DNA sequence: GTGAAAGCGCTAACAT
DNA sequence: ATGTTAGCGCTTTCAC
């Protein structure tokens, strides 16, 4: 069933059918009615490949994710997908492993699929202008920005929270609650990632409060997953790590750490407080509910697509949005007297 | 940059370039080398739309999901995406809300995108042959089957666990632990969904053990989410619901219910045991770790794609796979003396 | 308001 | 081994 069949069946030319298909005004009501009728009754759907070919572009937007199973990304993906579909585009998703380069993958997808735009969900913080040359369509960095790179604000778009400041607030919250021996659960202090940024917030908060930094309180997990956090924290506790509170750079890592703490007889929050950043749903249902700074996942996804569509459809250029976080007080932080 | 440019630049015809592109043997080593060189240095990537158009089909496989943020689906999606990419195809994902019909959406996608096949992740259990007429490409039902429908085994494919039997095992485990007043946390006893199937397992286990069914022990949440389970369980506990154990049809719902139990002073497992089905990662990190029957998510995703590609590439026809579950003993079930 | 015809970039006979 | 050519299904001038 092609446009030709519809034309034949409704007794008009291909052109007229095309006009109806594209909601052009220059078709008589009568022709339109007939064509629509035939389309309807034959369940005809135009071939996207053919349309894309002639228009030399598709209606697809690519989503490149570092790990779809990261529960933090999950809500964003949902919002992204909804917004893309609502905007009349289609989403093509690819995930990449931690050692792959998201830009190379994105560039590949872009050319192959003739993408109109890209969302990068999680990625490196150190793109250079040369990296960008790979991409020929608008893109939005979602949940990260170019803090360690050399891009100017005009060269790319981003939607994220203020990572360093948020981490600072979290640690500040612990300090205000009377804690001074505060461990940081991060992936690595200088991997130019979100972890480094949040670690910097931790350092700033301690420094400002006149609390000396201690290497033994910086727990590096290498990975972002729950199991890695559990193992790293277990190891530290086995070695007798001593602190009254933990700042975890993600809810997921906090949850892994909390199990390690419990298994080592450290009740939460009585013998160790925990605070994190992200605000995934489940962390509000665990015991005790995790005190955390919530990112507006839904909004991050939605805004990213809004910005991307604005660029694709020529309404505006690159832009950067820093979304606010909200402190969700659970029961994982104890005030020391 | 099109195939024509490459042909010109390497001094051969477009056919030869096409041959190189498609790794055909009938090209001289010399020509191949030259073409490859030009392709490489110009960063040329063939236009997929054009290829799809002439081949009258794409390289895309559609994934239709009921709620991407369901943590149980998340691992499956990851496996599905990896397998699709590894098989040389591309994944196009769409999620649908609970009131939309997945088959209609799938059919829409299929025609528009000229999909080669479809994975339905979560869906109705009551398809009829008429429903199937909508779809013209192979598809695999992932995590569900046609238990309440009228399809024959030859008409569709599925990869799932034995839901009723698994639920039976879970409840049986509670009974063997000495429980007799066992609540069931389900969405609805007769919605022809996975909930109904698992509820049937619950009924069978009780009946077999000579335990009378009690309406007041069947807690319906309508939704599958954590919050809905929390609210429903809270309501029941407010009304003084009395039971020594809860069988939840999903880990997620169990986690919601556990918070409600705690908030009502019911410690787990001392004053109430909890068992569930799914085995998502986080449920092994909560306190107490949830005792649950784990589905092999990774394998479900992988096998679904294997089966789908086998059908797409004509290696075999429809087939059904029932994957085993594994009991993961946490600390949420207490043995009554 | 409508249609004929060119062409988007590619593959696949078919010929050489 | 290589090139010529006819479409794939659609949109878009351009004429009428």
XYZ file of C-alpha atoms (C1' of nucleotides) in Angstrom:
706
model
C 0.000 0.000 0.000
C 1.758 3.109 -1.271
C 0.803 6.639 -2.074
C 0.236 5.480 -5.627
C -2.425 3.014 -4.546
C -4.177 5.649 -2.509
C -4.103 7.986 -5.483
C -5.577 5.366 -7.785
C -8.240 4.314 -5.277
C -9.383 7.845 -4.628
C -9.193 8.929 -8.236
C -6.715 11.749 -7.788
C -3.025 12.220 -8.477
C -0.171 11.296 -6.206
C 0.476 14.961 -5.675
C -2.964 15.526 -4.278
C -2.588 12.646 -1.880
C 0.737 14.054 -0.786
C -0.927 17.385 -0.177
C -3.558 15.796 1.992
C -0.889 13.861 3.838
C 1.012 17.017 4.602
C -2.054 19.019 5.480
C -1.593 21.524 2.736
C -4.422 23.989 2.180
C -4.573 23.771 -1.603
C -6.827 20.766 -1.910
C -10.557 20.897 -2.473
C -12.654 19.739 0.435
C -14.108 17.041 -1.752
C -10.738 15.595 -2.779
C -9.487 15.747 0.762
C -12.507 13.891 2.041
C -12.173 11.142 -0.529
C -8.462 10.707 0.005
C -8.819 10.654 3.755
C -11.516 8.048 3.429
C -9.364 5.767 1.314
C -6.389 6.248 3.639
C -8.528 5.411 6.610
C -10.183 2.351 5.187
C -6.898 0.941 3.937
C -5.047 1.663 7.100
C -2.407 3.395 5.038
C 0.661 4.827 6.743
C 3.240 6.711 4.664
C 6.705 5.231 4.356
C 8.986 7.184 6.575
C 12.130 6.203 4.738
C 10.841 7.701 1.540
C 9.807 10.896 3.265
C 13.105 11.143 5.057
C 14.972 10.500 1.860
C 13.387 13.277 -0.083
C 13.491 15.648 2.822
C 17.103 14.609 3.395
C 16.357 14.314 7.059
C 14.419 12.140 9.429
C 12.120 12.783 12.326
C 14.341 10.964 14.750
C 16.080 12.263 17.798
C 18.862 10.198 19.279
C 19.326 9.468 22.958
C 22.732 8.262 24.038
C 22.787 6.971 27.594
C 25.557 5.726 29.810
C 23.722 2.816 31.378
C 19.952 2.654 31.035
C 19.614 0.820 34.295
C 20.875 3.687 36.354
C 17.664 4.393 38.247
C 18.411 8.068 38.165
C 18.384 8.087 34.373
C 15.257 6.044 34.184
C 12.886 8.867 35.049
C 14.710 11.183 32.728
C 14.444 8.707 29.892
C 10.737 8.462 30.443
C 10.320 12.224 30.310
C 12.581 12.485 27.286
C 10.688 9.832 25.400
C 7.319 11.377 26.172
C 8.438 14.813 25.120
C 9.976 13.552 21.895
C 6.850 11.652 20.946
C 4.627 14.561 21.935
C 6.720 16.826 19.724
C 6.049 14.617 16.726
C 9.482 13.041 16.603
C 10.686 9.518 17.273
C 13.283 8.470 19.776
C 16.173 6.215 18.889
C 18.068 5.123 21.958
C 21.505 3.669 22.337
C 23.350 2.993 25.497
C 27.078 2.930 25.780
C 29.386 1.236 28.190
C 31.600 3.287 30.442
C 34.675 2.929 28.257
C 33.007 4.020 25.041
C 33.025 7.570 23.792
C 29.526 8.965 23.680
C 30.396 11.563 21.064
C 31.725 9.016 18.587
C 28.628 6.924 19.052
C 26.422 9.971 18.746
C 28.150 11.033 15.530
C 27.738 7.577 14.095
C 24.048 7.527 14.899
C 23.562 11.006 13.584
C 24.868 10.222 10.125
C 23.345 6.797 9.800
C 19.924 7.779 10.982
C 19.990 11.332 9.723
C 19.055 12.434 13.209
C 17.642 15.885 13.753
C 19.179 16.226 17.169
C 20.721 14.417 20.086
C 20.369 14.140 23.814
C 23.429 12.982 25.688
C 22.403 11.561 29.020
C 25.519 11.420 31.129
C 28.845 12.070 29.517
C 32.294 13.513 29.757
C 32.803 16.932 31.264
C 35.760 17.780 29.097
C 34.691 18.130 25.498
C 36.816 20.311 23.293
C 35.744 22.214 20.178
C 37.428 19.496 18.124
C 35.149 16.891 19.695
C 32.137 18.915 18.714
C 33.136 18.975 15.079
C 31.912 15.386 14.956
C 28.336 16.476 15.480
C 26.384 18.340 12.846
C 23.038 18.596 14.569
C 21.970 20.340 17.765
C 22.451 18.419 20.967
C 21.785 18.873 24.652
C 23.883 17.532 27.489
C 21.414 16.291 30.046
C 22.509 16.113 33.681
C 26.032 17.290 32.936
C 27.912 20.225 31.477
C 31.368 21.113 30.229
C 32.990 22.106 33.502
C 36.397 20.707 32.672
C 36.368 21.268 28.947
C 37.143 24.182 26.717
C 33.793 24.866 25.162
C 32.229 28.275 25.343
C 28.609 28.568 26.407
C 27.612 29.320 22.835
C 28.947 26.031 21.566
C 26.630 23.627 23.305
C 23.516 23.297 25.425
C 22.980 21.716 28.796
C 20.384 21.049 31.429
C 21.706 20.101 34.824
C 21.781 20.970 38.467
C 24.559 22.948 40.130
C 26.504 19.877 41.155
C 29.202 21.452 43.221
C 26.811 23.726 45.067
C 24.383 20.897 45.696
C 27.133 18.742 47.139
C 28.226 21.701 49.199
C 24.695 22.030 50.580
C 24.517 18.357 51.410
C 27.784 18.372 53.325
C 26.893 21.694 54.887
C 23.709 20.045 56.140
C 25.779 17.377 57.860
C 28.107 19.952 59.345
C 25.173 21.983 60.610
C 23.910 18.804 62.205
C 27.107 18.648 64.206
C 29.157 16.251 62.107
C 32.858 16.804 61.554
C 34.180 13.402 60.583
C 32.391 13.109 57.249
C 33.286 10.460 54.704
C 32.765 11.076 51.001
C 31.605 8.199 48.835
C 32.653 9.077 45.321
C 33.914 7.306 42.236
C 37.194 9.169 41.964
C 38.342 12.616 43.093
C 39.725 13.687 39.733
C 37.990 11.860 36.919
C 36.530 15.042 35.495
C 33.076 13.694 36.025
C 30.079 14.510 38.089
C 31.866 12.786 40.930
C 34.751 15.222 40.841
C 32.383 18.159 40.786
C 30.463 16.905 43.770
C 33.674 16.049 45.535
C 34.735 19.646 45.095
C 31.563 20.718 46.857
C 32.456 18.381 49.700
C 35.950 19.845 49.921
C 34.614 23.362 49.892
C 32.152 22.699 52.681
C 34.767 21.087 54.894
C 37.372 23.724 54.180
C 34.964 26.518 54.846
C 34.069 24.940 58.180
C 37.708 24.604 59.067
C 37.571 20.824 59.016
C 40.790 19.303 57.729
C 40.519 16.922 54.782
C 41.492 13.357 55.442
C 42.400 10.922 52.712
C 41.063 8.034 54.728
C 37.610 9.585 54.594
C 37.481 9.680 50.820
C 36.051 6.399 49.622
C 36.451 5.736 45.935
C 34.276 3.151 44.240
C 35.363 3.501 40.621
C 31.855 2.574 39.497
C 28.544 4.275 40.052
C 26.633 1.165 40.922
C 25.078 0.012 44.110
C 27.231 -3.069 44.417
C 30.479 -1.172 43.977
C 29.477 1.239 46.715
C 28.576 -1.645 48.972
C 31.919 -3.335 48.434
C 33.996 -0.203 48.854
C 32.210 0.769 52.005
C 32.535 -2.764 53.382
C 36.265 -2.666 52.802
C 36.648 0.662 54.542
C 34.617 -0.511 57.506
C 36.612 -3.730 57.685
C 39.658 -1.528 58.014
C 38.029 0.290 60.889
C 37.091 3.482 59.083
C 35.874 6.008 61.571
C 33.385 8.735 60.747
C 29.998 9.865 61.957
C 28.490 10.614 58.590
C 28.721 9.761 54.922
C 28.072 12.008 51.969
C 27.345 9.854 48.918
C 27.359 11.400 45.460
C 24.292 9.397 44.460
C 21.302 7.792 46.106
C 22.160 4.491 44.575
C 25.628 4.502 46.052
C 24.186 5.576 49.385
C 21.880 2.585 49.376
C 24.794 0.241 48.741
C 26.788 1.885 51.495
C 23.915 1.689 53.947
C 23.808 -2.067 53.693
C 27.538 -2.234 54.387
C 27.081 0.013 57.397
C 24.284 -2.121 58.794
C 26.259 -5.284 58.278
C 29.043 -3.755 60.305
C 26.711 -3.002 63.140
C 26.444 0.689 62.380
C 22.803 1.627 62.650
C 21.587 4.545 60.586
C 21.356 7.299 61.633
C 22.274 6.522 65.267
C 25.817 5.459 64.667
C 26.285 6.880 61.198
C 24.370 9.470 59.230
C 23.978 9.334 55.451
C 23.092 12.020 52.946
C 23.140 11.852 49.166
C 22.130 13.552 45.934
C 19.541 12.428 43.357
C 16.205 11.719 44.980
C 15.196 8.528 43.209
C 11.838 7.238 44.295
C 12.935 4.116 46.096
C 15.259 5.941 48.447
C 12.215 7.438 50.116
C 10.864 3.973 50.880
C 13.886 2.341 52.454
C 14.521 2.224 56.195
C 15.403 4.839 57.199
C 14.274 6.962 54.265
C 17.318 8.572 52.770
C 17.863 12.259 53.297
C 18.829 13.514 49.875
C 18.882 16.471 47.545
C 16.405 15.707 44.799
C 17.056 16.478 41.190
C 13.970 17.334 39.135
C 14.368 14.365 36.800
C 11.106 14.784 35.015
C 11.790 18.433 34.363
C 15.347 17.785 33.263
C 14.138 15.461 30.566
C 11.356 17.744 29.487
C 13.463 20.877 29.361
C 16.222 19.107 27.456
C 13.809 18.226 24.700
C 12.229 21.653 24.695
C 15.611 23.225 24.186
C 16.549 20.694 21.542
C 13.337 21.167 19.586
C 13.739 24.917 19.804
C 17.123 24.558 18.172
C 15.996 22.015 15.592
C 13.062 24.115 14.586
C 15.161 27.245 14.542
C 13.429 29.087 17.325
C 16.558 29.661 19.355
C 20.199 28.789 19.841
C 22.283 27.056 22.447
C 21.313 27.621 26.014
C 22.067 26.391 29.492
C 19.685 25.654 32.235
C 20.572 25.038 35.838
C 17.674 23.446 37.641
C 17.122 23.689 41.389
C 17.331 20.735 43.741
C 15.087 20.171 46.712
C 16.168 18.769 50.033
C 14.079 15.763 50.973
C 14.513 15.064 54.629
C 14.328 11.364 55.361
C 15.585 9.816 58.534
C 19.171 9.051 57.655
C 20.796 12.049 59.286
C 21.126 12.419 63.026
C 21.823 15.711 64.759
C 24.820 15.353 67.030
C 24.599 17.184 70.303
C 28.466 13.574 0.736
C 26.638 10.796 -1.118
C 27.581 7.555 -2.775
C 27.931 9.514 -5.996
C 30.631 11.731 -4.530
C 32.513 8.738 -3.256
C 32.301 7.141 -6.682
C 33.607 10.272 -8.374
C 36.384 10.769 -5.859
C 37.605 7.196 -6.131
C 37.185 6.997 -9.874
C 34.751 4.090 -9.980
C 31.008 3.735 -10.522
C 28.476 4.031 -7.765
C 27.744 0.348 -8.144
C 31.260 -0.485 -7.168
C 31.009 1.759 -4.175
C 27.747 0.097 -3.248
C 29.460 -3.258 -3.519
C 32.210 -2.179 -1.201
C 29.649 -0.769 1.195
C 27.813 -4.048 1.304
C 30.935 -6.148 1.509
C 30.316 -7.977 -1.701
C 33.137 -10.165 -2.990
C 33.040 -9.081 -6.609
C 35.284 -6.039 -6.327
C 38.974 -5.963 -7.127
C 41.248 -5.481 -4.166
C 42.561 -2.322 -5.742
C 39.136 -0.731 -6.221
C 38.070 -1.730 -2.758
C 41.162 -0.159 -1.257
C 40.659 3.103 -3.097
C 36.962 3.333 -2.255
C 37.559 2.516 1.383
C 40.203 5.171 1.513
C 37.913 7.832 0.122
C 35.100 6.762 2.444
C 37.418 6.911 5.395
C 38.965 10.251 4.642
C 35.602 11.841 3.945
C 33.955 10.376 6.955
C 31.197 9.109 4.723
C 28.266 7.224 6.206
C 25.560 5.866 3.890
C 22.083 7.313 4.133
C 19.949 4.815 5.937
C 16.686 6.156 4.582
C 17.790 5.506 1.035
C 18.930 2.013 1.889
C 15.741 1.268 3.753
C 13.673 2.658 0.928
C 15.142 0.464 -1.747
C 15.220 -2.566 0.482
C 11.645 -1.723 1.454
C 12.575 -2.355 5.024
C 14.662 -0.840 7.757
C 17.104 -2.192 10.254
C 15.006 -1.090 13.177
C 13.399 -3.178 15.851
C 10.714 -1.587 17.957
C 10.417 -1.858 21.697
C 7.078 -1.001 23.213
C 7.191 -0.690 26.976
C 4.544 -0.120 29.578
C 6.454 2.327 31.742
C 10.193 2.586 31.305
C 10.672 3.506 34.908
C 9.510 0.192 36.206
C 12.812 -0.974 37.674
C 12.043 -4.506 36.665
C 11.888 -3.515 33.015
C 15.011 -1.468 33.220
C 17.407 -4.406 33.197
C 15.464 -6.046 30.437
C 15.617 -2.902 28.342
C 19.346 -2.788 28.765
C 19.737 -6.381 27.628
C 17.338 -5.855 24.761
C 19.155 -2.785 23.552
C 22.546 -4.460 23.738
C 21.365 -7.514 21.869
C 19.681 -5.457 19.177
C 22.782 -3.358 18.606
C 25.018 -6.398 18.703
C 22.832 -8.032 16.066
C 23.358 -5.103 13.722
C 19.950 -3.568 14.183
C 18.792 -0.353 15.802
C 16.314 -0.011 18.604
C 13.402 2.372 18.477
C 11.660 2.603 21.805
C 8.262 3.900 22.726
C 6.555 3.719 26.032
C 2.846 3.665 26.504
C 0.667 4.651 29.382
C -1.450 2.065 31.123
C -4.610 2.966 29.248
C -3.115 2.759 25.777
C -3.207 -0.332 23.650
C 0.272 -1.652 23.024
C -0.742 -3.450 19.849
C -2.164 -0.359 18.222
C 0.959 1.570 19.062
C 3.134 -1.267 17.861
C 1.253 -1.462 14.559
C 1.616 2.267 14.091
C 5.340 2.119 14.687
C 5.724 -0.889 12.475
C 4.249 0.791 9.440
C 5.800 4.175 9.944
C 9.262 2.926 10.659
C 9.109 -0.160 8.513
C 10.198 -2.148 11.525
C 11.610 -5.601 11.071
C 10.246 -6.863 14.339
C 8.847 -5.890 17.700
C 9.383 -6.591 21.347
C 6.427 -5.987 23.596
C 7.615 -5.492 27.131
C 4.606 -5.937 29.346
C 1.188 -6.162 27.771
C -2.267 -7.650 27.774
C -2.709 -11.343 28.353
C -5.769 -11.616 26.174
C -4.861 -11.003 22.573
C -7.112 -12.534 19.956
C -6.188 -13.538 16.413
C -7.944 -10.382 15.227
C -5.587 -8.277 17.335
C -2.641 -9.940 15.715
C -3.791 -9.042 12.251
C -2.564 -5.539 13.026
C 1.026 -6.707 13.092
C 2.829 -7.794 9.963
C 6.254 -8.480 11.398
C 7.472 -10.996 13.962
C 7.146 -9.982 17.591
C 7.985 -11.392 20.967
C 6.038 -10.873 24.165
C 8.618 -10.322 26.833
C 7.688 -11.124 30.423
C 4.134 -12.086 29.562
C 2.171 -14.530 27.467
C -1.343 -15.077 26.192
C -2.820 -16.923 29.149
C -6.262 -15.382 28.873
C -6.400 -14.948 25.146
C -7.291 -17.171 22.262
C -4.015 -17.400 20.433
C -2.459 -20.721 19.647
C 1.186 -21.254 20.429
C 2.018 -21.040 16.757
C 0.652 -17.552 16.441
C 3.054 -15.672 18.657
C 6.262 -15.879 20.640
C 6.956 -15.235 24.279
C 9.678 -15.268 26.861
C 8.511 -15.254 30.442
C 8.598 -17.055 33.727
C 5.899 -19.411 34.930
C 4.005 -16.723 36.802
C 1.389 -18.798 38.498
C 3.855 -21.471 39.596
C 6.320 -18.877 40.829
C 3.639 -17.196 42.896
C 2.625 -20.596 44.158
C 6.205 -21.249 45.258
C 6.442 -17.920 46.999
C 3.268 -18.455 48.985
C 4.204 -22.059 49.589
C 7.450 -20.785 51.091
C 5.471 -18.662 53.520
C 3.195 -21.557 54.397
C 6.167 -23.820 54.964
C 7.509 -21.158 57.282
C 4.419 -21.553 59.379
C 2.298 -18.693 58.061
C -1.431 -19.106 57.557
C -2.776 -15.571 57.540
C -1.138 -14.424 54.341
C -2.117 -11.210 52.610
C -1.760 -10.835 48.850
C -0.685 -7.489 47.472
C -1.898 -7.419 43.901
C -3.275 -4.921 41.438
C -6.571 -6.677 40.833
C -7.700 -10.297 41.078
C -9.225 -10.459 37.612
C -7.598 -7.926 35.303
C -6.248 -10.634 33.042
C -2.746 -9.455 33.763
C 0.339 -10.777 35.411
C -1.321 -9.849 38.679
C -4.212 -12.203 38.085
C -1.869 -15.023 37.171
C 0.183 -14.567 40.293
C -2.945 -14.216 42.344
C -4.053 -17.592 41.027
C -0.802 -19.057 42.319
C -1.563 -17.545 45.690
C -5.040 -19.042 45.674
C -3.730 -22.422 44.678
C -1.149 -22.505 47.437
C -3.658 -21.534 50.098
C -6.303 -23.908 48.831
C -3.888 -26.771 48.643
C -2.841 -26.116 52.219
C -6.445 -26.020 53.326
C -6.289 -22.371 54.238
C -9.561 -20.580 53.520
C -9.392 -17.517 51.296
C -10.301 -14.249 52.914
C -11.323 -11.196 50.962
C -9.878 -8.933 53.592
C -6.447 -10.368 52.909
C -6.482 -9.467 49.245
C -5.083 -5.981 48.891
C -5.633 -4.371 45.510
C -3.527 -1.418 44.466
C -4.775 -0.834 40.924
C -1.313 0.380 39.942
C 2.013 -1.396 39.894
C 3.979 1.392 41.446
C 5.677 1.689 44.756
C 3.554 4.556 45.945
C 0.287 2.832 45.161
C 1.382 -0.204 47.144
C 2.387 2.007 50.031
C -0.956 3.754 50.088
C -3.027 0.607 49.765
C -1.118 -1.144 52.491
C -1.364 1.911 54.736
C -5.106 1.950 54.315
C -5.436 -1.708 55.140
C -3.273 -1.340 58.232
C -5.237 1.693 59.320
C -8.288 -0.521 59.196
C -6.540 -3.009 61.430
C -5.694 -5.618 58.804
C -4.409 -8.706 60.508
C -1.955 -11.115 58.891
C 1.479 -12.516 59.633
C 2.844 -12.352 56.118
C 2.441 -10.558 52.818
C 2.956 -11.958 49.354
C 3.563 -9.073 46.939
C 3.384 -9.666 43.199
C 6.420 -7.459 42.621
C 9.493 -6.329 44.511
C 8.582 -2.750 43.910
C 5.178 -3.171 45.489
C 6.757 -5.065 48.368
C 9.085 -2.145 49.032
C 6.156 0.253 49.139
C 4.277 -2.056 51.467
C 7.254 -2.483 53.762
C 7.357 1.203 54.483
C 3.678 1.162 55.353
C 4.240 -1.780 57.675
C 7.121 -0.067 59.444
C 5.131 3.105 59.834
C 2.427 1.093 61.520
C 4.880 -0.354 63.966
C 5.088 -3.722 62.280
C 8.735 -4.686 62.135
C 9.845 -6.958 59.324
C 10.092 -9.890 59.617
C 9.340 -10.087 63.357
C 5.780 -8.920 63.212
C 5.180 -9.392 59.504
C 6.976 -11.377 56.845
C 7.206 -10.258 53.235
C 7.973 -12.193 50.078
C 7.772 -11.043 46.467
C 8.626 -11.844 42.867
C 11.098 -10.077 40.588
C 14.513 -9.790 42.169
C 15.449 -6.247 41.250
C 18.864 -5.252 42.489
C 17.867 -2.714 45.097
C 15.636 -5.114 46.980
C 18.751 -6.975 48.058
C 20.139 -3.824 49.651
C 17.199 -2.674 51.718
C 16.730 -3.537 55.382
C 15.880 -6.328 55.704
C 16.876 -7.613 52.286
C 13.740 -8.780 50.544
C 13.212 -12.489 50.121
C 12.098 -12.817 46.548
C 11.904 -15.063 43.519
C 14.281 -13.602 40.976
C 13.480 -13.409 37.312
C 16.455 -13.662 34.976
C 15.973 -10.177 33.516
C 19.163 -10.100 31.545
C 18.422 -13.451 29.984
C 14.822 -12.570 29.263
C 15.919 -9.602 27.226
C 18.639 -11.502 25.448
C 16.507 -14.505 24.590
C 13.666 -12.319 23.364
C 15.957 -10.723 20.824
C 17.511 -14.022 19.844
C 14.100 -15.431 19.101
C 13.057 -12.290 17.265
C 16.168 -12.209 15.093
C 15.767 -15.901 14.338
C 12.320 -15.150 13.019
C 13.334 -12.003 11.155
C 16.203 -13.743 9.485
C 14.083 -16.778 8.730
C 15.937 -19.283 10.852
C 12.905 -20.385 12.793
C 9.320 -19.671 13.662
C 7.358 -18.707 16.722
C 8.467 -20.188 19.967
C 7.883 -19.930 23.669
C 10.392 -19.922 26.397
C 9.673 -20.284 30.077
C 12.656 -19.187 32.096
C 13.370 -20.409 35.623
C 13.282 -18.180 38.663
C 15.657 -18.405 41.585
C 14.723 -17.920 45.209
C 16.862 -15.250 46.802
C 16.592 -15.529 50.538
C 16.847 -12.153 52.201
C 15.721 -11.469 55.715
C 12.119 -10.523 55.230
C 10.541 -13.857 56.095
C 10.362 -15.197 59.616
C 9.719 -18.819 60.455
C 6.830 -19.094 62.876
C 7.188 -21.739 65.553
C -7.172 23.198 -7.328
C -4.637 19.706 -9.706
C -1.194 16.844 -12.090
C 3.312 15.535 -14.585
C 7.775 14.877 -13.794
C 12.236 15.282 -11.580
C 14.974 13.572 -8.083
C 16.283 12.387 -2.903
C 20.595 8.226 -2.221
C 20.752 3.871 -2.629
C 20.480 -1.370 -4.335
C 19.958 -4.858 -7.671
C 19.169 -6.809 -11.930
C 21.304 -6.858 -16.236
C 24.766 -6.206 -19.471
C 29.538 -6.113 -20.690
C 35.392 -7.118 -12.157
C 32.766 -3.161 -13.435
C 29.220 -0.019 -15.190
C 24.296 1.238 -16.824
C 19.905 1.653 -15.500
C 15.515 1.107 -13.368
C 13.139 1.819 -9.586
C 12.070 2.011 -3.964
C 7.839 5.880 -2.133
C 7.706 10.144 -1.422
C 7.912 15.669 -1.876
C 8.259 19.495 -4.662
C 8.814 22.617 -8.436
C 6.446 23.996 -12.362
C 2.609 24.103 -15.681
C -1.924 24.231 -16.438
